Tab-separated table of C-alpha atoms and ligand atoms in Angstrom:
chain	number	residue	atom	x	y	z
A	259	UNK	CA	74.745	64.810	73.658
A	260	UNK	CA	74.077	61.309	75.909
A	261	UNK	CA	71.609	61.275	78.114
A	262	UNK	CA	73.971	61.371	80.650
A	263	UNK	CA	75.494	65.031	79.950
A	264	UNK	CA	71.985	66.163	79.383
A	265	UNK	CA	70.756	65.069	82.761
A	266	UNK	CA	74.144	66.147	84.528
A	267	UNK	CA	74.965	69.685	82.713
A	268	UNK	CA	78.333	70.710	83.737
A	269	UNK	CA	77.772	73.765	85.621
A	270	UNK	CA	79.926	75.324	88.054
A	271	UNK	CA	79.334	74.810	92.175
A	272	UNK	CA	78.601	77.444	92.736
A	273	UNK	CA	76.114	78.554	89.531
A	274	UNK	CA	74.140	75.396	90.630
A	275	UNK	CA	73.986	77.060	94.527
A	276	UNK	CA	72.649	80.096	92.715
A	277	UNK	CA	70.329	78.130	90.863
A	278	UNK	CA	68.858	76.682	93.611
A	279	UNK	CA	68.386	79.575	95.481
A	280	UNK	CA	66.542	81.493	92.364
A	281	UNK	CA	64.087	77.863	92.692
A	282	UNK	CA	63.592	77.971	96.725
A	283	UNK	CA	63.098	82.286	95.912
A	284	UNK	CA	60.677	81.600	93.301
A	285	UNK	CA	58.823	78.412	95.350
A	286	UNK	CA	58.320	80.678	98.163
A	287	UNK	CA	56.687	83.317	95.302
A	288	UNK	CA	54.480	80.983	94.382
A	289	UNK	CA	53.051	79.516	98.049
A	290	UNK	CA	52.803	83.670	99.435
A	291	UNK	CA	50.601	83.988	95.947
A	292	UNK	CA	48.560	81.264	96.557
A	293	UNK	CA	48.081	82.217	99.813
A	294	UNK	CA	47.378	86.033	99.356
A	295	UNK	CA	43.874	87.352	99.860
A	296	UNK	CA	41.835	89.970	97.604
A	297	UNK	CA	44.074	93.299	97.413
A	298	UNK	CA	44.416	95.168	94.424
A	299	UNK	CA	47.362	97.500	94.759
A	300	UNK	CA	49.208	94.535	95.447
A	301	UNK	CA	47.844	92.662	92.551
A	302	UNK	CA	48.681	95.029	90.333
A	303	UNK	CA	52.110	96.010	91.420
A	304	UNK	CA	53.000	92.030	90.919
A	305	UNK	CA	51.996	91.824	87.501
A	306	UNK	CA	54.119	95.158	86.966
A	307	UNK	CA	56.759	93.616	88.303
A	308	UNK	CA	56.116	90.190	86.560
A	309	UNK	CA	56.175	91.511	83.517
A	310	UNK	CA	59.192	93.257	83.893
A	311	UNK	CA	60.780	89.559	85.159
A	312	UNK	CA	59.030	88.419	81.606
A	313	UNK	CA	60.543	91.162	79.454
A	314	UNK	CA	63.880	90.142	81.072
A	315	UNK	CA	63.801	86.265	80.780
A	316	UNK	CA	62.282	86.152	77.253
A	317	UNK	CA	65.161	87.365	74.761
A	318	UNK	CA	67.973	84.940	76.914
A	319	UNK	CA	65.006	81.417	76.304
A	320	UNK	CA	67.585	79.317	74.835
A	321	UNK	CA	67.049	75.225	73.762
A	322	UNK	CA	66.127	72.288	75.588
A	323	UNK	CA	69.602	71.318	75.486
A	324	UNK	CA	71.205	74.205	76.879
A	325	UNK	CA	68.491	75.456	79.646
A	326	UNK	CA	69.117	74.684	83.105
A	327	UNK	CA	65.641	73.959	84.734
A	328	UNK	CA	65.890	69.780	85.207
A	329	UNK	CA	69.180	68.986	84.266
A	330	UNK	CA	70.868	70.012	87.718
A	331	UNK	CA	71.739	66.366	89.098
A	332	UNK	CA	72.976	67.893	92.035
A	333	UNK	CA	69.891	69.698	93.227
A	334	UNK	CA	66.169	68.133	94.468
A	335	UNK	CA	64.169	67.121	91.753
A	336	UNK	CA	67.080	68.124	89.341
A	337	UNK	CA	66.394	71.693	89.827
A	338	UNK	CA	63.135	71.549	88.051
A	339	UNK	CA	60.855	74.274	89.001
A	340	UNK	CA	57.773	73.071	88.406
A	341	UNK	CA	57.948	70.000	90.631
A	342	UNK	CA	57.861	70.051	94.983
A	343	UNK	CA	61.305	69.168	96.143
A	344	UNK	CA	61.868	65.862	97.081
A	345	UNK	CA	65.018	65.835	99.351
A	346	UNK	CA	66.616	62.597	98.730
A	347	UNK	CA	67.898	60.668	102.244
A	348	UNK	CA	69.027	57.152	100.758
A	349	UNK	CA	69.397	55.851	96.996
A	350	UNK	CA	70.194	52.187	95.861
A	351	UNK	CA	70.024	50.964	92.574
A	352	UNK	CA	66.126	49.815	93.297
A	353	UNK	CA	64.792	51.604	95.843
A	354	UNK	CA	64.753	55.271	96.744
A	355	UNK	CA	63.810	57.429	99.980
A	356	UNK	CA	63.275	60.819	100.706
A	357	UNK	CA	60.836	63.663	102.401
A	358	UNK	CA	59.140	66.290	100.426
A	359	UNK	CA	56.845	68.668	101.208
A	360	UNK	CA	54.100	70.214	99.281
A	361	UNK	CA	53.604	74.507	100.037
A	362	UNK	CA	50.547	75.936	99.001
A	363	UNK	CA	50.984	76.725	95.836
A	364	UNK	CA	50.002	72.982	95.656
A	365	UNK	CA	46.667	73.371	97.521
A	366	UNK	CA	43.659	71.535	95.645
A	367	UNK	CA	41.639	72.343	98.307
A	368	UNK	CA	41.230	71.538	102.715
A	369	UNK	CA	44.623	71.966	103.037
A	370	UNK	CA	45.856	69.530	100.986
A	371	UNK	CA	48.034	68.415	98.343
A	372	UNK	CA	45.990	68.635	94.842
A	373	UNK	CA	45.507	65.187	93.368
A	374	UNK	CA	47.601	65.800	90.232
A	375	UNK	CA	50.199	67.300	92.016
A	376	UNK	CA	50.580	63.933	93.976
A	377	UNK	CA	50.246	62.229	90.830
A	378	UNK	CA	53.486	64.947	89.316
A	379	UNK	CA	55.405	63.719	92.224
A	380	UNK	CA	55.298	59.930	91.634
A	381	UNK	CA	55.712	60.468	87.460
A	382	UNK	CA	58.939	62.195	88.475
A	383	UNK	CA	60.344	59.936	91.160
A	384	UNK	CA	59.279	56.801	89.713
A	385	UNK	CA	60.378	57.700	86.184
A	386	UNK	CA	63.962	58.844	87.634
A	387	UNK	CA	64.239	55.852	89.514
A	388	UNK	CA	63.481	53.617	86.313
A	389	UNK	CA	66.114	55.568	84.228
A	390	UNK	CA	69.231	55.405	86.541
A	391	UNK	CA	68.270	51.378	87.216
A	392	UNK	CA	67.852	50.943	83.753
A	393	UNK	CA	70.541	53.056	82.517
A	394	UNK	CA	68.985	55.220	80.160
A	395	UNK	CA	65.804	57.329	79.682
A	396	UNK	CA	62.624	55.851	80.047
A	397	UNK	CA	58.762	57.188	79.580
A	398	UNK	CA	55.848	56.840	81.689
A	399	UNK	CA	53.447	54.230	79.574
A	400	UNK	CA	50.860	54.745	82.622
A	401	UNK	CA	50.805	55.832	86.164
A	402	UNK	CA	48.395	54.721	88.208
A	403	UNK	CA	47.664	56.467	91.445
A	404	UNK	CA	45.370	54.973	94.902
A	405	UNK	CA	44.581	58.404	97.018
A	406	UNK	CA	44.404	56.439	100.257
A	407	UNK	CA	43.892	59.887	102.541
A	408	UNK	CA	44.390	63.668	101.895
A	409	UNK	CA	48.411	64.688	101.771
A	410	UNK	CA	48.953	67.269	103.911
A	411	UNK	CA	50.508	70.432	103.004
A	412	UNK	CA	53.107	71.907	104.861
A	413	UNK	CA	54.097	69.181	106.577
A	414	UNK	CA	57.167	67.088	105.995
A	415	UNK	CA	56.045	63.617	103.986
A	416	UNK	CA	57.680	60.434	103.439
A	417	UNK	CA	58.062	59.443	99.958
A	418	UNK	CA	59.227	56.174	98.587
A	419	UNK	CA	60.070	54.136	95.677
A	420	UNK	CA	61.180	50.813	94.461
A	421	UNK	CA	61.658	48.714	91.335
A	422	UNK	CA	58.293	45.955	91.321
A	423	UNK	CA	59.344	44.391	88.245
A	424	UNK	CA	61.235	44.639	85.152
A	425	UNK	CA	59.914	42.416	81.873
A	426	UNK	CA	62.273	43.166	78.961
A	427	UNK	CA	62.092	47.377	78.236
A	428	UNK	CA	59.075	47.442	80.690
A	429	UNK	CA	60.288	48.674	83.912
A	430	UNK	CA	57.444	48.668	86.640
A	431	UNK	CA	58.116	50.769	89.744
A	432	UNK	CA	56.132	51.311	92.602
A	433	UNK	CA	55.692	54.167	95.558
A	434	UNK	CA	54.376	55.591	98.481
A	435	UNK	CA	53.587	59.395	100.144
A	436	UNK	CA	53.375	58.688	103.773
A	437	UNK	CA	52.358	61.280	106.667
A	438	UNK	CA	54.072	59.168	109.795
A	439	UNK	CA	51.697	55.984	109.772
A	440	UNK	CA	49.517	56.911	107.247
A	441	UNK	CA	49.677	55.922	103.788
A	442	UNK	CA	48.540	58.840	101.427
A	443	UNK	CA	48.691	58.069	98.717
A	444	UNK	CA	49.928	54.766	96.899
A	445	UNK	CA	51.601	55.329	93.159
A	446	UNK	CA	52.335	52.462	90.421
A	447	UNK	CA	53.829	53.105	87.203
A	448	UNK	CA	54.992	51.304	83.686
A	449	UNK	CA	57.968	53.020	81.832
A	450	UNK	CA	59.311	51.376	78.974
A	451	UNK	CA	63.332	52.308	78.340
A	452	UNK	CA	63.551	54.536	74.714
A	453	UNK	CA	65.068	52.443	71.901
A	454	UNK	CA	68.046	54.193	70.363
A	455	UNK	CA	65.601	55.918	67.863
A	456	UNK	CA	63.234	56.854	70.225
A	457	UNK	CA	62.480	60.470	71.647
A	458	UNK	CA	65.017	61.979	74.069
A	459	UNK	CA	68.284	60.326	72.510
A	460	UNK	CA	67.893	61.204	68.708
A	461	UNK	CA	66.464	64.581	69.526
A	462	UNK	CA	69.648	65.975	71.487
A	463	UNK	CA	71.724	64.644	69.064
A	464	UNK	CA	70.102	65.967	65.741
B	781	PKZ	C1	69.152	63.560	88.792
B	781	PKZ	C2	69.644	63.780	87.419
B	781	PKZ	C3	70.103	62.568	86.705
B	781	PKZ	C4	69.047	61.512	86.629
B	781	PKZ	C5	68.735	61.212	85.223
B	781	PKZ	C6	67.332	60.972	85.082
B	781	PKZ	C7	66.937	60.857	83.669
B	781	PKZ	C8	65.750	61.685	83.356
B	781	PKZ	C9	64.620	61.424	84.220
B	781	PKZ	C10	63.468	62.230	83.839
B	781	PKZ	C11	62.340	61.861	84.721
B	781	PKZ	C12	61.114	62.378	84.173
B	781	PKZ	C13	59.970	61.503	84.547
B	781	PKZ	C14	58.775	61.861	83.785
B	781	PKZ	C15	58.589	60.940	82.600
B	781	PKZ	C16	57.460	61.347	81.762
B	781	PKZ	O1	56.551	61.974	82.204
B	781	PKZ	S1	57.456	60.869	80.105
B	781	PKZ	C17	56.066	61.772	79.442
B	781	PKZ	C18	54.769	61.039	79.548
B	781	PKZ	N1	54.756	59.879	78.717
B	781	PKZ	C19	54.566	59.947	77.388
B	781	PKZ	O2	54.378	61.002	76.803
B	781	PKZ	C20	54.626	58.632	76.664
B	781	PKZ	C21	53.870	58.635	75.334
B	781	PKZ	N2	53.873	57.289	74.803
B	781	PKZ	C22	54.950	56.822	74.111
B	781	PKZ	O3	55.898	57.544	73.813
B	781	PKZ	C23	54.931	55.353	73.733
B	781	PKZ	O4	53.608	54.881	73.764
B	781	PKZ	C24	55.826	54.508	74.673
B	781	PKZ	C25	55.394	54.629	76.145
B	781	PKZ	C26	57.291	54.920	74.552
B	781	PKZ	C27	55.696	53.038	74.298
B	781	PKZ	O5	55.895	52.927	72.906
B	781	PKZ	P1	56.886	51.817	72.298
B	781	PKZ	O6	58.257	52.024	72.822
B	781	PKZ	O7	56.700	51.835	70.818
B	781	PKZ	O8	56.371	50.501	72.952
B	781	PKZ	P2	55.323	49.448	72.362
B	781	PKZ	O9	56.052	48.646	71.319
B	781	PKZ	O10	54.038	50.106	72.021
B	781	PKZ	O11	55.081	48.553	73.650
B	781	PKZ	C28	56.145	47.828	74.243
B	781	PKZ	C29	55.551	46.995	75.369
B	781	PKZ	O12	55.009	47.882	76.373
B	781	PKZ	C30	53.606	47.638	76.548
B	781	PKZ	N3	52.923	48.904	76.745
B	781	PKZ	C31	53.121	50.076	76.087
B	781	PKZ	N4	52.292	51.035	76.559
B	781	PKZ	C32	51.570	50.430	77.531
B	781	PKZ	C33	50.542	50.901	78.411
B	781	PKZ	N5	50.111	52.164	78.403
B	781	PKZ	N6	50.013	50.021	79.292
B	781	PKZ	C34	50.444	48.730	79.350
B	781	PKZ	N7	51.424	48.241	78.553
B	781	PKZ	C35	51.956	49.084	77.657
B	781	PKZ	C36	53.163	46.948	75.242
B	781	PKZ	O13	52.028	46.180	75.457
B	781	PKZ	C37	54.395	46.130	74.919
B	781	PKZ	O14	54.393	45.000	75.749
B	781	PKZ	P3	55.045	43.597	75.264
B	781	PKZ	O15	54.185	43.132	74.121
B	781	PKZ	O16	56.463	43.894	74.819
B	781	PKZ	O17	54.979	42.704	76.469
């Protein structure tokens, strides 16, 4: 399997509408949780019923090649689940744009975003933009993150990336999370493009 087909599964229209509606359903979960105060019934009647989601999910877990969550090209973030969405409003080979907001579930504390959650956000759309400009999969040899204010959850952000440099396999992107005028936070990031016999490309074809 290329690292194309991985990254763009071929799934139906509308199985990738369901999909995304099973992320926004569980997203929503996960920002009521983090939001809910001390109550016990309901504490307990969400574990019941989490449990009964794990007994359900656990006997279908199938490989890294065949799974769905991040390999949905046409959905935020590639449908990955663990990461905010980033809803993508122009793309060029160099440079991409978007707005993303961060629920509660991302809450570090004050109302806003947790540091490492910033920090998820650039990996991701730094390390995506590196791939497609350099054509194949990359890794994140550092990322380096400036926390210029608190990021706001909630709230509708700004985020932004663009190719600094590239020097041989060593692709070094840059990006921003902005809230209107302010800069929030200020990402910069080194991925180096896998060799043939590096990670991602031999393991989905062994
Ligand atoms: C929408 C759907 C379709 C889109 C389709 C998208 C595709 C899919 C996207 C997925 C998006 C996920 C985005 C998350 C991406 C991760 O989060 S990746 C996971 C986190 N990263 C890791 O686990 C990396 C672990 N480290 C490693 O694997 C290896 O150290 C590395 C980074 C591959 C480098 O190893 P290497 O290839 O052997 O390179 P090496 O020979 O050591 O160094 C090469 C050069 O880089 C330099 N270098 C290496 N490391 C460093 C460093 N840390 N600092 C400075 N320089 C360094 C060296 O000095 C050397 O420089 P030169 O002498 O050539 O000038």
């Amino acid at each position: 399997m290329s690292w194309e087909e991985m990254f763009k599964g071929d799934f139906a229209a509308e199985d990738v509408r369901a999909y995304g509606t099973l992320v926004e359903n569980l997203h929503a979960v996960q920002n009521a949780l983090a939001a809910m105060p001390m109550d016990r019934e309901a504490i307990d009647g969400l574990a019941a019923d989490l449990a009964s989601w794990r007994d359900r999910l656990e006997p279908a877990v199938t490989d890294e090649q065949h799974q769905v969550n991040g390999r949905v090209a046409e959905l935020p973030v590639r449908g990955h689940a663990m990461l905010p969405e980033l809803r993508v409003s122009s793309r060029t080979k160099d440079r991409v744009e978007g707005t993303v907001r961060f629920g509660r579930w991302f809450m570090g504390g004050g109302m806003a975003v947790h540091g490492g959650a910033v920090s998820l956000l650039f990996d991701e759309v730094l390390g995506i933009l590196a791939s497609l400009a350099a054509g194949g999969i990359t890794r994140t040899a550092y990322l380096h993150t400036d926390y210029r204010a608190l990021t706001p959850i909630d709230t509708d952000l700004e985020a932004v990336a663009w190719i600094d440099r590239v020097e041989g396999r060593k692709w070094f992107v840059r990006g921003e999370i902005r809230h209107g005028d302010v800069v929030c936070a200020e990402g910069e990031g080194l991925f180096l493009r896998l060799l043939p016999e590096q990670g991602l490309g031999r393991r989905t074809e062994d």
